[in-house]
XYZ file of C-alpha atoms in Angstrom:
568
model
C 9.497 3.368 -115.256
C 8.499 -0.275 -114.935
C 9.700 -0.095 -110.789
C 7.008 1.731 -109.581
C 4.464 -0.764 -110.473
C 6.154 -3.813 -109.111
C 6.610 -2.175 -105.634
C 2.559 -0.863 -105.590
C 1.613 -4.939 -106.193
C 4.130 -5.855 -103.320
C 2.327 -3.756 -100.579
C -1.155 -4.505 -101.852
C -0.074 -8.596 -101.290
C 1.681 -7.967 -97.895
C -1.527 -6.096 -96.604
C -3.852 -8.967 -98.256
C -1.989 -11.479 -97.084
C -2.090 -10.188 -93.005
C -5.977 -9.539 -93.537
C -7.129 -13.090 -94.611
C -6.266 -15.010 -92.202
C -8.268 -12.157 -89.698
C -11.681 -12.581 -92.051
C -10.958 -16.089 -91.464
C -10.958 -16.355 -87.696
C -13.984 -14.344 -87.332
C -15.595 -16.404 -89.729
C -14.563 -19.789 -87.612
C -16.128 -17.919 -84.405
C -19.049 -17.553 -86.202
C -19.705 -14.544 -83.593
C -19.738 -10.861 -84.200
C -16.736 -8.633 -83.177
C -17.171 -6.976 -79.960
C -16.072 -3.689 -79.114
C -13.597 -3.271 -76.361
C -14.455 -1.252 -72.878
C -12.985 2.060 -72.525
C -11.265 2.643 -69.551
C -7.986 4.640 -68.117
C -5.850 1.889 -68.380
C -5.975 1.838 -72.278
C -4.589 5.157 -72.123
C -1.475 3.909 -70.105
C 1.619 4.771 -70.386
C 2.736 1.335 -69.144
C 3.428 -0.935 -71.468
C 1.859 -4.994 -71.591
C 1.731 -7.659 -73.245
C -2.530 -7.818 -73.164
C -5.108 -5.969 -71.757
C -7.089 -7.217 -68.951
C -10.404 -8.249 -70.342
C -13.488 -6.273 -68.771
C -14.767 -9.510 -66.916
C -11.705 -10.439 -64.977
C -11.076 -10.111 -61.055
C -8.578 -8.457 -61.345
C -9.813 -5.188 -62.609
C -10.418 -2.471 -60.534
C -13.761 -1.926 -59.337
C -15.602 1.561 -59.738
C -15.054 2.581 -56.480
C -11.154 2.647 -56.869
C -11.471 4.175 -60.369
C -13.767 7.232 -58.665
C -11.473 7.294 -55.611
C -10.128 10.649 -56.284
C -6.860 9.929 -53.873
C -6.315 6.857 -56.689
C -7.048 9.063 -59.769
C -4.612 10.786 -61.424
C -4.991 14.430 -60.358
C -5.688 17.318 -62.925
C -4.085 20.278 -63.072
C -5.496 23.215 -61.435
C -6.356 25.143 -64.539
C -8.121 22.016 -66.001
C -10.005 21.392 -62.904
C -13.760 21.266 -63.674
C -16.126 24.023 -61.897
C -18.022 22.256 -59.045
C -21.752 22.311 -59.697
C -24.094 24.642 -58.298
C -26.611 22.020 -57.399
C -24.128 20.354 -55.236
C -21.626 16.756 -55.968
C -23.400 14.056 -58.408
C -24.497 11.575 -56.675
C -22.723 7.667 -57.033
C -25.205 5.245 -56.765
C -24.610 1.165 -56.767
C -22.551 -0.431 -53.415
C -18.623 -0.572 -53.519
C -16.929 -3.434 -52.792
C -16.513 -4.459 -49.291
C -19.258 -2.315 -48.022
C -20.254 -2.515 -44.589
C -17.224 -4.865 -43.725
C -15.559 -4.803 -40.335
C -12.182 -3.068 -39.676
C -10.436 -6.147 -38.519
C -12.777 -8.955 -40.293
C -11.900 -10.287 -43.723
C -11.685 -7.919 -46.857
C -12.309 -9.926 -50.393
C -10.066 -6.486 -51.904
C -7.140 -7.953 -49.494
C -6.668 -4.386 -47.622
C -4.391 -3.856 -44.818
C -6.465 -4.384 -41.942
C -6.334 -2.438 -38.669
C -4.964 -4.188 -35.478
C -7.039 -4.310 -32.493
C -5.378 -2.400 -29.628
C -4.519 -4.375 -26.049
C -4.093 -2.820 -22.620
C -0.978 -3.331 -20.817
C -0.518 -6.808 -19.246
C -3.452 -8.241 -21.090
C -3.184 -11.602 -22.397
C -3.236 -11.649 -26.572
C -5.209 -14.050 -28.925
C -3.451 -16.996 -29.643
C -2.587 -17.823 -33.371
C -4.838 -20.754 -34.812
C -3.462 -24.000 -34.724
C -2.009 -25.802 -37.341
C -4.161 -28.884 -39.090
C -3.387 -31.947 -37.218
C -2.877 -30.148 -34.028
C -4.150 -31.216 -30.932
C -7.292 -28.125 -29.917
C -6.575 -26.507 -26.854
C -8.256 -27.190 -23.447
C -11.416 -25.464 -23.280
C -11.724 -23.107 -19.803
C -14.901 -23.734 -17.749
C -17.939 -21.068 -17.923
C -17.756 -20.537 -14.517
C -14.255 -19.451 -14.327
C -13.467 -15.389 -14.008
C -11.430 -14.616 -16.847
C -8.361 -11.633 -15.993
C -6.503 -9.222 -18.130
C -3.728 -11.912 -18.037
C -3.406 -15.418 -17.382
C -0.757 -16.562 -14.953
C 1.741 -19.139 -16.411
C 0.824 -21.044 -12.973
C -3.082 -21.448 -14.437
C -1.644 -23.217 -17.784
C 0.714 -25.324 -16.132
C 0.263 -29.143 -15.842
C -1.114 -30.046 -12.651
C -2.359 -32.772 -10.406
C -5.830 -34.144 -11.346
C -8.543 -32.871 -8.804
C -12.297 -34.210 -9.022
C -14.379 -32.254 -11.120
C -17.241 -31.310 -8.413
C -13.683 -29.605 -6.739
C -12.775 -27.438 -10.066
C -16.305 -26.948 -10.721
C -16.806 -28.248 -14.300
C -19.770 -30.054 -13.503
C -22.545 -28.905 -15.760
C -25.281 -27.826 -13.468
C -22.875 -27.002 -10.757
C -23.276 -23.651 -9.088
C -20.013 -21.525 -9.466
C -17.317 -21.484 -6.457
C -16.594 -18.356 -4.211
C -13.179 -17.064 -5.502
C -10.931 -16.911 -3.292
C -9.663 -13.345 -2.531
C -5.762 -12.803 -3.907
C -3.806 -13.166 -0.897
C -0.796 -10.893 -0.573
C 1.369 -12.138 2.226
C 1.479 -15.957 1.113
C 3.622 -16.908 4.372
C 0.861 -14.529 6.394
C -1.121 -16.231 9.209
C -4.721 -17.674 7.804
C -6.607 -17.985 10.715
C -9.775 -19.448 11.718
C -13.077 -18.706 11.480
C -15.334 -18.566 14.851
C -18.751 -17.780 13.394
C -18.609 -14.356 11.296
C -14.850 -13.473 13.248
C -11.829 -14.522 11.381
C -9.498 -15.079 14.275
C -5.032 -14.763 14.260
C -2.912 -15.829 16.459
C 0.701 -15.940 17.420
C 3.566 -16.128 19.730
C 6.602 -15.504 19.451
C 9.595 -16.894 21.389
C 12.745 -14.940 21.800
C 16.417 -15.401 23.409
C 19.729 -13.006 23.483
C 22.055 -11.062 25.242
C 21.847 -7.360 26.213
C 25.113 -5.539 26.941
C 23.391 -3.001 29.662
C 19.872 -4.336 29.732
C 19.337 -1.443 33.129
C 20.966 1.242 30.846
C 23.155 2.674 33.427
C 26.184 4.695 32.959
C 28.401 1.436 34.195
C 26.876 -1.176 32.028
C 26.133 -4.827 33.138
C 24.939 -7.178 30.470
C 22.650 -10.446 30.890
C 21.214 -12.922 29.026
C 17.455 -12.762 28.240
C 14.617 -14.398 26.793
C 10.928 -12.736 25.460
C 7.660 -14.611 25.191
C 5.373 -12.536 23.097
C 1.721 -13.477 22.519
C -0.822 -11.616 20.128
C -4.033 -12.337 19.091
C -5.973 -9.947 16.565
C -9.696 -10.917 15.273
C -12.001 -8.119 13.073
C -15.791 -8.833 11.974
C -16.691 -9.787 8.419
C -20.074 -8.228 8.110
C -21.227 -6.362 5.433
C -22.344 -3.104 7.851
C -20.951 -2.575 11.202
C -17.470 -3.541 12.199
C -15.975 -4.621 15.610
C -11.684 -5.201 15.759
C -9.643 -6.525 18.851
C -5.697 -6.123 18.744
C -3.870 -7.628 21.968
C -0.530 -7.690 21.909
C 2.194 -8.386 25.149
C 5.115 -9.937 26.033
C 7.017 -10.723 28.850
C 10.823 -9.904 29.216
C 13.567 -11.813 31.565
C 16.463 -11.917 32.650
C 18.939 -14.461 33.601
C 21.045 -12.383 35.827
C 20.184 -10.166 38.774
C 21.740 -6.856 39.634
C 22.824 -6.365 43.324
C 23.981 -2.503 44.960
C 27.753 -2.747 44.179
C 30.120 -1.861 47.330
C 26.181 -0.699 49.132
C 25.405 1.689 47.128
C 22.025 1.512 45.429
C 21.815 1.703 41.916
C 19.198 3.196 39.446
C 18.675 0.438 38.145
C 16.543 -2.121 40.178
C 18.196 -5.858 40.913
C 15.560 -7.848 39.003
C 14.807 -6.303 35.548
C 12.202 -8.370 34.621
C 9.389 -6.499 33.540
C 5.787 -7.362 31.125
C 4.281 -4.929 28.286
C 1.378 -5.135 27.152
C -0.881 -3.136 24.444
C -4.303 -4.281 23.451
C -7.342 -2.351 22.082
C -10.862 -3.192 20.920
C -12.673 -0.939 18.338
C -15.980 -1.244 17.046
C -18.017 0.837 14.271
C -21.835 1.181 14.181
C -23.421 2.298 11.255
C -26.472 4.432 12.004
C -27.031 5.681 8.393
C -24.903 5.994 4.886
C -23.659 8.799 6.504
C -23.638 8.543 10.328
C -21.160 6.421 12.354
C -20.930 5.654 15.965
C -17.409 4.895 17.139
C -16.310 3.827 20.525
C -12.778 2.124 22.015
C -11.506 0.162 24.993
C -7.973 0.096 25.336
C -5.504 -1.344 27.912
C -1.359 -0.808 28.309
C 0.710 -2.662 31.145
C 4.029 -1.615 30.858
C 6.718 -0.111 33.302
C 9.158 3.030 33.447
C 11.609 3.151 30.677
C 15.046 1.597 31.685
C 17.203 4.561 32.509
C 14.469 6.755 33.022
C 15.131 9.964 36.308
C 11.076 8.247 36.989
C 13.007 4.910 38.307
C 13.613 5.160 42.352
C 16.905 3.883 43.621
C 17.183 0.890 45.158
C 14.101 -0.443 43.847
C 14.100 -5.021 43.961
C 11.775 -4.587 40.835
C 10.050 -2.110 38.278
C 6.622 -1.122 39.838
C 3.776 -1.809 37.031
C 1.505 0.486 35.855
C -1.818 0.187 34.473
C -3.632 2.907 31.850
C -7.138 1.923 30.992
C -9.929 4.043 29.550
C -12.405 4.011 26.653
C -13.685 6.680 23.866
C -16.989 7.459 22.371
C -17.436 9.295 19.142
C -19.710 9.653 16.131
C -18.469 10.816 12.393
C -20.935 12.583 10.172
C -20.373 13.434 6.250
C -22.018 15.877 4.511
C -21.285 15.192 1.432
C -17.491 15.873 0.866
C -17.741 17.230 4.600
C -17.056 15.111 7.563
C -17.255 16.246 11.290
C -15.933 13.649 14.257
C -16.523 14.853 17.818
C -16.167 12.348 20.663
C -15.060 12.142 24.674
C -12.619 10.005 26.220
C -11.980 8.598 29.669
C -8.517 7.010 30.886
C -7.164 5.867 34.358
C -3.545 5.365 35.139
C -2.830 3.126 38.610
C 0.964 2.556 39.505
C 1.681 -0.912 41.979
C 3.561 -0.132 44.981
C 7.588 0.318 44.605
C 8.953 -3.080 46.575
C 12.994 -1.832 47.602
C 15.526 -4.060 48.302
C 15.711 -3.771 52.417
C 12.151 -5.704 51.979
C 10.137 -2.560 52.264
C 7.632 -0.918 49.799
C 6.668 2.710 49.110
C 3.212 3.661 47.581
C 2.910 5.228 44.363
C -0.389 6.728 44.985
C 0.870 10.248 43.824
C 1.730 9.068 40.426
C -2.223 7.843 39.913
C -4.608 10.030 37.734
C -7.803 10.689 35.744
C -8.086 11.950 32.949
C -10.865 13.212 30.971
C -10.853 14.677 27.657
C -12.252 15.381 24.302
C -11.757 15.792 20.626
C -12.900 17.930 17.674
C -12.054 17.375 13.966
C -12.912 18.585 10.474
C -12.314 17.239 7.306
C -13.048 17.832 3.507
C -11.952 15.449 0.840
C -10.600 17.846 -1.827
C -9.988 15.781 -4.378
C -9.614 11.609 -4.851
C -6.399 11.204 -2.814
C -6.471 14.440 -0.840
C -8.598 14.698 2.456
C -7.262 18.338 4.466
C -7.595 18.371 8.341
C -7.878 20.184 11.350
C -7.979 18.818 14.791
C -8.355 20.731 18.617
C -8.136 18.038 21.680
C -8.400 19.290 25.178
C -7.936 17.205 28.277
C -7.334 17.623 31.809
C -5.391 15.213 34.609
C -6.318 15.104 38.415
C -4.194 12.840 40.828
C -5.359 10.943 43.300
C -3.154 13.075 45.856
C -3.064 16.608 45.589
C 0.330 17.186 46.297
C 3.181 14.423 45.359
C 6.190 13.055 47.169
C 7.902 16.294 46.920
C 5.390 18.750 47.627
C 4.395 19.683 44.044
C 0.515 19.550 42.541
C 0.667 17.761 39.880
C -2.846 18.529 38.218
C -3.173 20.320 35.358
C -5.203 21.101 32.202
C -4.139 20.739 28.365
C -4.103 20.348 24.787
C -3.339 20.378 21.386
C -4.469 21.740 18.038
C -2.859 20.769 14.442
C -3.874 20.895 10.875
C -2.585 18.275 8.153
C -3.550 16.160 4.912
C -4.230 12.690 4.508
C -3.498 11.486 1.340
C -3.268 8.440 -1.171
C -1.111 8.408 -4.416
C -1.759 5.844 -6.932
C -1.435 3.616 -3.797
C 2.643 4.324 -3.969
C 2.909 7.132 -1.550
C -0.164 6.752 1.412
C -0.251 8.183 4.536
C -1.141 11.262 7.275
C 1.223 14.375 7.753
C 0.071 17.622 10.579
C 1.707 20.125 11.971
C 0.737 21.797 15.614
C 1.276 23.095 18.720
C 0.542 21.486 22.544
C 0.654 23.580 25.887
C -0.312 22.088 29.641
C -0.430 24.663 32.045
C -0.287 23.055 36.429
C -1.942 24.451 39.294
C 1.133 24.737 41.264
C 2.842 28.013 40.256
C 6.219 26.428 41.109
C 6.115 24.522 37.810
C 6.483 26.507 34.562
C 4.123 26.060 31.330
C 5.178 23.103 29.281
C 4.559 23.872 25.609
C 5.920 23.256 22.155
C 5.953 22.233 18.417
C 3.880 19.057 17.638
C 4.530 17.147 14.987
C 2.921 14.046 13.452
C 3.225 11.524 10.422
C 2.611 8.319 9.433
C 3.875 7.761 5.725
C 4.148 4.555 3.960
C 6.149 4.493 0.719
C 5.857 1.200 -1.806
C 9.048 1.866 -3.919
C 8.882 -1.278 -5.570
C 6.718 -4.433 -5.288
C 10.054 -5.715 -3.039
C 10.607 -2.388 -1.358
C 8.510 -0.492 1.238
C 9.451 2.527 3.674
C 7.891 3.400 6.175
C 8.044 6.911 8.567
C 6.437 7.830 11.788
C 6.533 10.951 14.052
C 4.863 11.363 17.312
C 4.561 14.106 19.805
C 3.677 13.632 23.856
C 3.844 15.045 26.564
C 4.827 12.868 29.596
C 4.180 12.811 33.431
C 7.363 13.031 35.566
C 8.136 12.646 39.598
C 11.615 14.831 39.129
C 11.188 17.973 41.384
C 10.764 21.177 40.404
C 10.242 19.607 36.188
C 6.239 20.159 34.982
C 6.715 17.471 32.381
C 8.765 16.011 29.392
C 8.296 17.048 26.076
C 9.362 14.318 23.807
C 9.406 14.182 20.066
C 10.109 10.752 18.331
C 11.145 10.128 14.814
C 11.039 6.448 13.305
C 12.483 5.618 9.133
C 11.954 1.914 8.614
C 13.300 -0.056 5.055
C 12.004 -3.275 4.487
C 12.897 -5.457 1.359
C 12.378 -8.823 0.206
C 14.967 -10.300 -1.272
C 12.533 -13.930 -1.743
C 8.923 -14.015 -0.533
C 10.034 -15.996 2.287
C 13.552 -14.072 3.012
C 12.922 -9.895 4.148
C 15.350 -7.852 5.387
C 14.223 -4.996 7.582
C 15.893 -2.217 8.779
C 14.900 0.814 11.377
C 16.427 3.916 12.606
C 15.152 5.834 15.489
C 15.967 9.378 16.515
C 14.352 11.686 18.965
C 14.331 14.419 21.981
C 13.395 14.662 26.002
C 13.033 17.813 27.401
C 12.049 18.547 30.633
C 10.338 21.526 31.386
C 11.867 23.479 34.500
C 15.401 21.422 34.283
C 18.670 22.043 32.520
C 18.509 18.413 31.467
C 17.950 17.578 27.425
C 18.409 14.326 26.372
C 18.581 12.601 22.663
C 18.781 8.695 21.821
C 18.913 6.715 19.091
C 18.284 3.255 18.031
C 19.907 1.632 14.600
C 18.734 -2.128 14.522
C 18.537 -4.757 11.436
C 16.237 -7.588 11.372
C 16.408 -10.719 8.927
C 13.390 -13.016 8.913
C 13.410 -16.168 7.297
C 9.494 -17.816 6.665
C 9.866 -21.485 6.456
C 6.070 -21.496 5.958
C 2.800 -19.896 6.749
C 3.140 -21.079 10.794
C 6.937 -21.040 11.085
C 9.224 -18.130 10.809
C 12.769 -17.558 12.205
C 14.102 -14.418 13.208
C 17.392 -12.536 14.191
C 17.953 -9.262 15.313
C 20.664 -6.925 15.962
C 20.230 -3.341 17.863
C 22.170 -0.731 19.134
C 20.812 2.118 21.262
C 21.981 5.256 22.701
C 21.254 8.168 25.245
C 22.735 11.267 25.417
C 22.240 13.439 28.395
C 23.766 17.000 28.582
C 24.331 16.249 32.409
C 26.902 13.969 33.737
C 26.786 10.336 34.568
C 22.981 10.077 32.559
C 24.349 8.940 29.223
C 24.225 5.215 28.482
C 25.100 2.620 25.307
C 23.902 -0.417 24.593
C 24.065 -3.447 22.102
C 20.868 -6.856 21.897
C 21.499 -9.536 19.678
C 18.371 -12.117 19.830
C 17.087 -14.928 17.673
C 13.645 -16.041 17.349
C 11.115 -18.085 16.394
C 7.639 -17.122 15.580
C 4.661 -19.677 14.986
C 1.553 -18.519 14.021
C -2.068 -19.446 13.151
């Protein structure tokens, strides 16, 4: 009986004793208890050592504890009915409010990274304390997408009134970005910017006459150009002139007096040269007009060639076009007329006599029609008629033919331009030339035209052309040739100043009112080494064939040359 009394007195002391010293310390404070905040994290599951008092930084604000992706979610059955009058309002500012996505964030958020275009140049990381600062870039410098390494490289120290940091200073032209750095620069003759060039040439050519017994020679080619084009802001004028002048070392008697197709000097000139000019009536109205000029000669192994000629006679075709271009609005029309005059020299033989070529001369006068209508950026449909008609100076030739006659051609095509890779003109058509003397047939047939140029790779570039013409001829009882020429051309650059370029030519004669059909083709490679911007060297190999269906016309034929090409 005397237990239970003792053991009441033991708890009543144990409980004393743990609440005195408690009076105590809130007597020392001398302040009056305070009661503690109630928020969710007192009803954690997670156990700690203390509580995080109400004033500390590190308590979540009242935004986070009302973010309802951060709350706890309810169950569905214990989800409260929305109000009718609509969400409570939360008034007061959240933390951060107003801040930028990518500027600082006191609440230490993951901030979103600013997106860069491809190529263009990132911000630096800041430097480190007791870094040098970086180089400051003068205001009057264009900034790009992305800096060269060549701009941040050390270089030699040029005045300041030449880099243009002078404060004050009026900013420097830029220069435009040049893309052939070993391309001619030319000079500047008022608002012209001039280019010149010449090339010199030497080599051997296993049947430079193309005959059926070949005879090779040495032979050397001077070859002069000279391009200059306006810089003017409206109106634009353009002269290309380009010749050269071909030799030969060795000459080319009748073997055992018998005279040979091919003449016994082969030295012959060529020349090509046009000038174009543009005058700009209106926004949309354009006067065009040309002057052109071609010296040349009959092709080597050509049925045009007399026997036993002592030279190649030179002709002369000279004439001049007038047009005008009108758009309305995605609509364009061209019209214009065209003039031309072909003049042949005199045929000098080897007994010291000449024959006149007066037959061979003509007029011609023609003109042109052509619609367009850009489609879309990149795609510009065509369709083009051209009519022309060719009277000779004599109205019946060396063999009693009349050569005049009346022509044409019509052919529809695109121009186009993708992403700048694939540019370039494609057309499909038909030409017909119908003569006054009954004798000689119709010449007509499929015309075909392209110029495509492919950029595979910044290094890479192909090229393909197709032409269509149809060609005088003196052979009797043959209205014309129809000839079709296909030309695929590679060139790559191994270095900026080392290209490699190679060409393969195929095509067709045939002549109207003969048996005869003849194909050739030309395989050359070219290797051009630019020492600098006014030197270049050059070698060249090429092989060329003919292949006649009649006897005795098919000829072979291999040039090797090496060059050197200086230019301004």
């Amino acid at each position: 009986m005397g237990v239970g009394p003792a053991t009441g007195r033991n708890s009543r002391a144990r409980v004393l004793r743990a609440a005195l010293p408690c009076v105590a310390l809130m007597a020392l404070s001398g302040t009056a208890a305070q009661a503690q905040t109630v928020t969710s994290e007192l009803f954690s599951s997670r156990r700690a050592s203390q509580m995080t008092p109400p004033d500390s930084p590190l308590r979540r604000t009242a935004a986070e504890l009302n973010d309802p992706l951060a709350s706890p979610k309810l169950p569905e059955n214990e989800q409260p009915a929305p109000p009718r009058t609509g969400p409570i309002p939360k008034y007061g500012l959240p933390a951060a409010n107003g801040a930028a996505e990518t500027g600082y964030d006191s609440l230490n958020r993951k901030r979103k990274q600013p997106k860069y275009y491809p190529g263009q140049a990132r911000p630096k990381p800041p430097i480190g304390p007791g870094s040098p600062p970086r180089p400051a870039i003068a205001s009057n410098t264009p900034l790009r997408l992305s800096i060269p390494p060549s701009q941040s490289a050390h270089k030699t120290p040029i005045p300041p009134a030449m880099a243009g940091t002078i404060v004050g200073q009026p900013p420097r032209k830029r220069l435009k970005i040049d893309d052939d750095p070993f391309g001619a620069v030319g000079d500047y003759a008022g608002s012209f910017l001039i280019k010149s060039a010449v090339e010199l040439r030497g080599g051997y050519d296993t049947n430079p006459g193309r005959t059926s017994v070949p005879r090779g020679s040495p032979f050397y080619v001077i070859a002069p150009e000279f391009v200059a084009f306006s810089d003017w802001e409206r109106h634009a004028v353009v002269a290309d002139l380009r010749g050269s002048f071909t030799g030969y070392t060795n000459t080319f008697p009748p073997v055992a007096g018998v005279a040979s197709s091919a003449p016994t000097n082969l030295d012959r000139p060529d020349f090509i040269g046009h000038v174009d000019g543009r005058l700009d009536v209106t926004h949309d109205t354009r006067l065009l007009g040309q002057a052109r000029l071609n010296v040349a000669t009959d092709n080597p192994g050509s049925p045009n060639v007399q026997a036993g000629l002592s030279r190649y006679p030179v002709y002369a075709t000279f004439g001049g076009t007038l047009g005008v271009d009108q758009n309305f609005n995605r609509l364009q029309l061209s019209a214009g007329a065209a003039l031309d005059r072909t003049v042949y020299q005199y045929s000098e033989l080897t007994d010291g006599t000449s024959t006149s070529n007066d037959d061979r001369n003509y007029n011609q006068y023609g003109g042109l029609g052509r619609v367009s209508y850009d489609l879309m950026p990149g795609l510009k449909p065509f369709g083009e008629i051209v009519g022309n008609i060719r009277s000779h100076d004599l109205l019946v030739d060396r063999n009693g033919y009349q050569r005049n006659s009346s022509g044409g051609n019509v052919r529809a095509g695109t121009s186009f331009e993708f992403s700048r890779m694939l540019t370039g003109e494609v057309a499909v058509g038909w030409a017909a030339r119908t003569y006054e003397d009954p004798r000689l047939l119709p010449l007509q047939g499929l015309l075909t035209s392209a110029s495509l140029v492919w950029v595979a790779t910044p290094l890479t570039t192909a090229r393909f052309f197709a032409t269509t013409s149809i060609d005088e001829t003196t052979v009797p009882g043959v209205s014309g040739v129809l000839t079709h020429t296909y030309t695929a051309e590679v060139d790559h650059d191994f270095r900026r100043w080392l290209t490699v370029i190679g060409k393969f030519t195929w095509g067709t004669q045939q002549y109207q009112g003969n048996d005869r059909f003849d194909r050739f083709y030309s395989l050359s490679g070219d290797l051009i080494y630019k020492m600098s911007r006014a030197l270049w060297l050059r070698g060249t190999l090429r092989r060329d064939w003919l292949d006649s269906n009649l006897p005795g016309n098919s000829t072979a034929s291999t040039v090797v040359m090496l060059g050197v090409r200086v230019q301004n």
